[in-house]
């Protein structure tokens, strides 16, 4: 299977370790991973801030870059939801504006082939035990777009539960938003920071060493808040936990 | 909407104070989390909730699509039942009609059952200006009125107050309005309720005019419906000689069978009850029973303009259950007042900028008062995709475009204050459609990483005041991929 890694602009620029972990993990599971060098950004920040017309060329670019692959895997719930939920909507809007079916037709091929990482592992590869080893106490934050946008459900937690050495502890108020929300964090920074602080306090109350999520954008916000509040907890992307092995353990 | 809200600052500023007020946040947190958990339980008791939600959505959509026809039907059935129908295009007209009707009775006092529509038009203030005192009879609404305060929640207008605060308000203010609070009033719920009951009973027995809104209007019989918990509504609807109901035109359901759906979804979504303690219905007038004069004021006030918007019109499906407020993490921290409207929370953030337009500072900021977490959409019993409408309205704010105002198509220009953002979005779009440029930028950031400041200038400052930034890595992923061929050449 020829699988393309859509790493997202945030991961590529700020969190390359997550990308390396995905490559390591998928390779270990026998997947032939490619990283199309022309990839950039799905356009979510543009779209969600109200710049739909600026997001359209990015969506078209995404389809150009990824259209030929059998599957597209991304370690980000929100970018996955952008492609799966909002690309079709962009096509519909263009149609409603009298611009015909062109945009919809361009975007349609990538929509059903795009998977968030944990979805790809559980639904496409059919594995829950990926042979990982990670001897730490972990609490899991299901991010909003993963939880309600893509409906990832129990998949991430099932994957974590199968990791040897890992102790999974429940996060109180898990389904509440961490307060990131893209440009929301800048435009409504007081409310955003208050939400972040509450999320971190809930995480701290679990006594876990690590807060895990499947989206680095949320982890950036939560981790930044943790560092400021000096909690001693670490934010870690789920890919890095699943890639970790006894021979090459993640920190 | 009400003049009280004109000139409100943008949402982020209005929210700042609330975020810092720990008592307020404690009150809100406690109240919303309690009702949230109860709602979730009440909903799981119903095996066909998903179908009920879908049915509610479809009934409302159908009615809205044929609203012209159903409005004519309502006028016919209400008139046939002995009521008189009045049409009000906006708040000013509605207030003028109601004031005239009250004056015709010669009365200077009216009792009211809590009504979003009359709050929306600022009716109490308009009546007061003409020397007519309007008494709110809903417990929470009474607390707000006595406290010279504004409501902060659709269902629990005094949600921002705790028991101690309420006791103080009663003890201080009741005597100004009528029967004083009993001596030595404590803050136990039973004593507070009894004080309100005694105070209100006096008003109910004296009033000759009642004013209400309605939760629903059944078109086939011209029947109006109010659901409530305290019985004050039934008193207002049955004791006075004259009843004036001010109702938004979107409240119609075609038949009684349609009503059945909402009488299941509304109570569970709002108060987490299986059914409302009081469900009152009234149809025109009946000789020697209940009000002998009945007036229905049908209110537009921006609703047909909203109906003209394909994406935004779904906001008119709202049955004001307030479930979206109770799950909203932004509402929980910012409080209801920050929304600058009688409709706070997620529904307020999409309804107010549509009913009032996005011209004012507060209305232009409301579509951004959300992290788009989607919890509101999940709980909405008529499946309003609030995040979708929020993004749609953001587009209207930053890009302008065609909208309908007072029945006319107008082209809005992009709102002021977004020029820098627009330029940044355009630049980012350019870089993202030119992968080479993106790569150059990433490399420059990696090379200069030691010199990056810990706090950001400009709009980024808001970020770095409360959160640490992640360090920029030595090498972006794509460079590593190219250097090692995805790790095949070693160097993981
Ligand atoms: S938008 Fe939906 S959840 Fe919110 S008040 Fe209206 S009906 Fe209830």
CSV table of C-alpha atoms in Angstrom, one decimal, chain A residues 6-112:
chain,number,residue,atom,x,y,z
A,6,UNK,CA,0.4,14.4,5.5
A,7,UNK,CA,2.4,15.8,8.4
A,8,UNK,CA,0.7,19.3,8.6
A,9,UNK,CA,2.5,22.6,8.6
A,10,UNK,CA,2.6,22.9,12.3
A,11,UNK,CA,4.3,19.5,12.8
A,12,UNK,CA,6.7,19.9,9.9
A,13,UNK,CA,7.9,23.3,11.2
A,14,UNK,CA,7.7,22.9,15.0
A,15,UNK,CA,7.3,19.2,15.8
A,16,UNK,CA,9.5,17.2,13.4
A,17,UNK,CA,9.9,14.5,16.1
A,18,UNK,CA,6.2,13.6,15.7
A,19,UNK,CA,6.8,13.1,12.0
A,20,UNK,CA,9.8,10.9,12.6
A,21,UNK,CA,7.7,8.8,15.1
A,22,UNK,CA,5.0,8.3,12.6
A,23,UNK,CA,7.5,7.1,9.9
A,24,UNK,CA,9.2,4.8,12.4
A,25,UNK,CA,5.9,3.4,13.6
A,26,UNK,CA,4.3,2.8,10.2
A,27,UNK,CA,7.5,1.4,8.8
A,28,UNK,CA,7.6,-1.1,11.7
A,29,UNK,CA,4.1,-2.1,10.8
A,30,UNK,CA,5.1,-2.8,7.3
A,31,UNK,CA,3.7,0.2,5.6
A,32,UNK,CA,5.5,1.9,2.7
A,33,UNK,CA,5.4,5.6,3.7
A,34,UNK,CA,6.1,8.4,1.4
A,35,UNK,CA,6.3,12.1,2.2
A,36,UNK,CA,5.4,14.2,-0.8
A,37,UNK,CA,7.8,17.2,-0.6
A,38,UNK,CA,5.3,19.6,-2.2
A,39,UNK,CA,2.8,19.4,0.7
A,40,UNK,CA,2.1,22.4,2.8
A,41,UNK,CA,-1.0,23.2,4.8
A,42,UNK,CA,-4.6,22.1,4.6
A,43,UNK,CA,-6.0,25.6,5.0
A,44,UNK,CA,-7.8,25.1,8.3
A,45,UNK,CA,-6.6,28.3,10.0
A,46,UNK,CA,-7.7,30.3,7.0
A,47,UNK,CA,-11.0,28.6,6.7
A,48,UNK,CA,-11.9,28.8,10.4
A,49,UNK,CA,-10.9,32.4,10.7
A,50,UNK,CA,-13.3,33.4,7.9
A,51,UNK,CA,-10.9,33.4,4.9
A,52,UNK,CA,-12.6,30.6,2.9
A,53,UNK,CA,-11.4,32.2,-0.3
A,54,UNK,CA,-7.8,32.0,0.8
A,55,UNK,CA,-8.3,28.4,1.9
A,56,UNK,CA,-9.5,27.2,-1.4
A,57,UNK,CA,-6.2,27.3,-3.3
A,58,UNK,CA,-4.6,25.4,-0.3
A,59,UNK,CA,-7.3,22.7,-0.6
A,60,UNK,CA,-6.7,22.5,-4.3
A,61,UNK,CA,-3.0,22.2,-3.7
A,62,UNK,CA,-3.6,19.5,-1.1
A,63,UNK,CA,-5.6,17.5,-3.7
A,64,UNK,CA,-2.9,18.0,-6.3
A,65,UNK,CA,-0.2,16.7,-4.0
A,66,UNK,CA,-2.1,13.8,-2.5
A,67,UNK,CA,-4.6,12.7,-5.1
A,68,UNK,CA,-2.6,9.8,-6.5
A,69,UNK,CA,-2.0,8.0,-3.1
A,70,UNK,CA,-4.1,5.1,-1.9
A,71,UNK,CA,-4.3,6.5,1.6
A,72,UNK,CA,-3.3,9.8,3.3
A,73,UNK,CA,-2.3,9.6,7.0
A,74,UNK,CA,-2.1,12.6,9.3
A,75,UNK,CA,-1.2,12.8,13.0
A,76,UNK,CA,-3.6,15.6,13.6
A,77,UNK,CA,-7.3,15.2,14.4
A,78,UNK,CA,-8.1,18.8,13.4
A,79,UNK,CA,-6.3,18.7,10.0
A,80,UNK,CA,-7.9,15.3,9.3
A,81,UNK,CA,-11.4,16.8,10.1
A,82,UNK,CA,-10.6,19.7,7.9
A,83,UNK,CA,-10.1,17.5,4.9
A,84,UNK,CA,-12.9,15.0,5.7
A,85,UNK,CA,-15.6,17.4,6.9
A,86,UNK,CA,-14.8,20.8,5.5
A,87,UNK,CA,-13.5,20.1,2.1
A,88,UNK,CA,-16.9,18.8,1.0
A,89,UNK,CA,-18.5,21.8,2.5
A,90,UNK,CA,-16.2,24.1,0.6
A,91,UNK,CA,-17.2,22.3,-2.6
A,92,UNK,CA,-20.9,22.8,-1.7
A,93,UNK,CA,-20.4,26.5,-1.0
A,94,UNK,CA,-18.7,27.0,-4.3
A,95,UNK,CA,-21.6,25.4,-6.0
A,96,UNK,CA,-24.1,27.5,-4.0
A,97,UNK,CA,-22.2,30.6,-5.2
A,98,UNK,CA,-22.8,29.6,-8.8
A,99,UNK,CA,-19.2,28.5,-9.4
A,100,UNK,CA,-20.1,25.0,-10.6
A,101,UNK,CA,-18.8,21.6,-9.5
A,102,UNK,CA,-15.2,22.2,-10.3
A,103,UNK,CA,-14.0,22.7,-6.7
A,104,UNK,CA,-16.1,19.9,-5.4
A,105,UNK,CA,-14.8,17.5,-8.1
A,106,UNK,CA,-11.2,18.5,-7.4
A,107,UNK,CA,-11.4,17.9,-3.7
A,108,UNK,CA,-13.6,14.8,-3.8
A,109,UNK,CA,-10.9,12.2,-4.4
A,110,UNK,CA,-8.8,13.0,-1.2
A,111,UNK,CA,-11.8,13.2,1.2
A,112,UNK,CA,-12.5,9.4,1.8
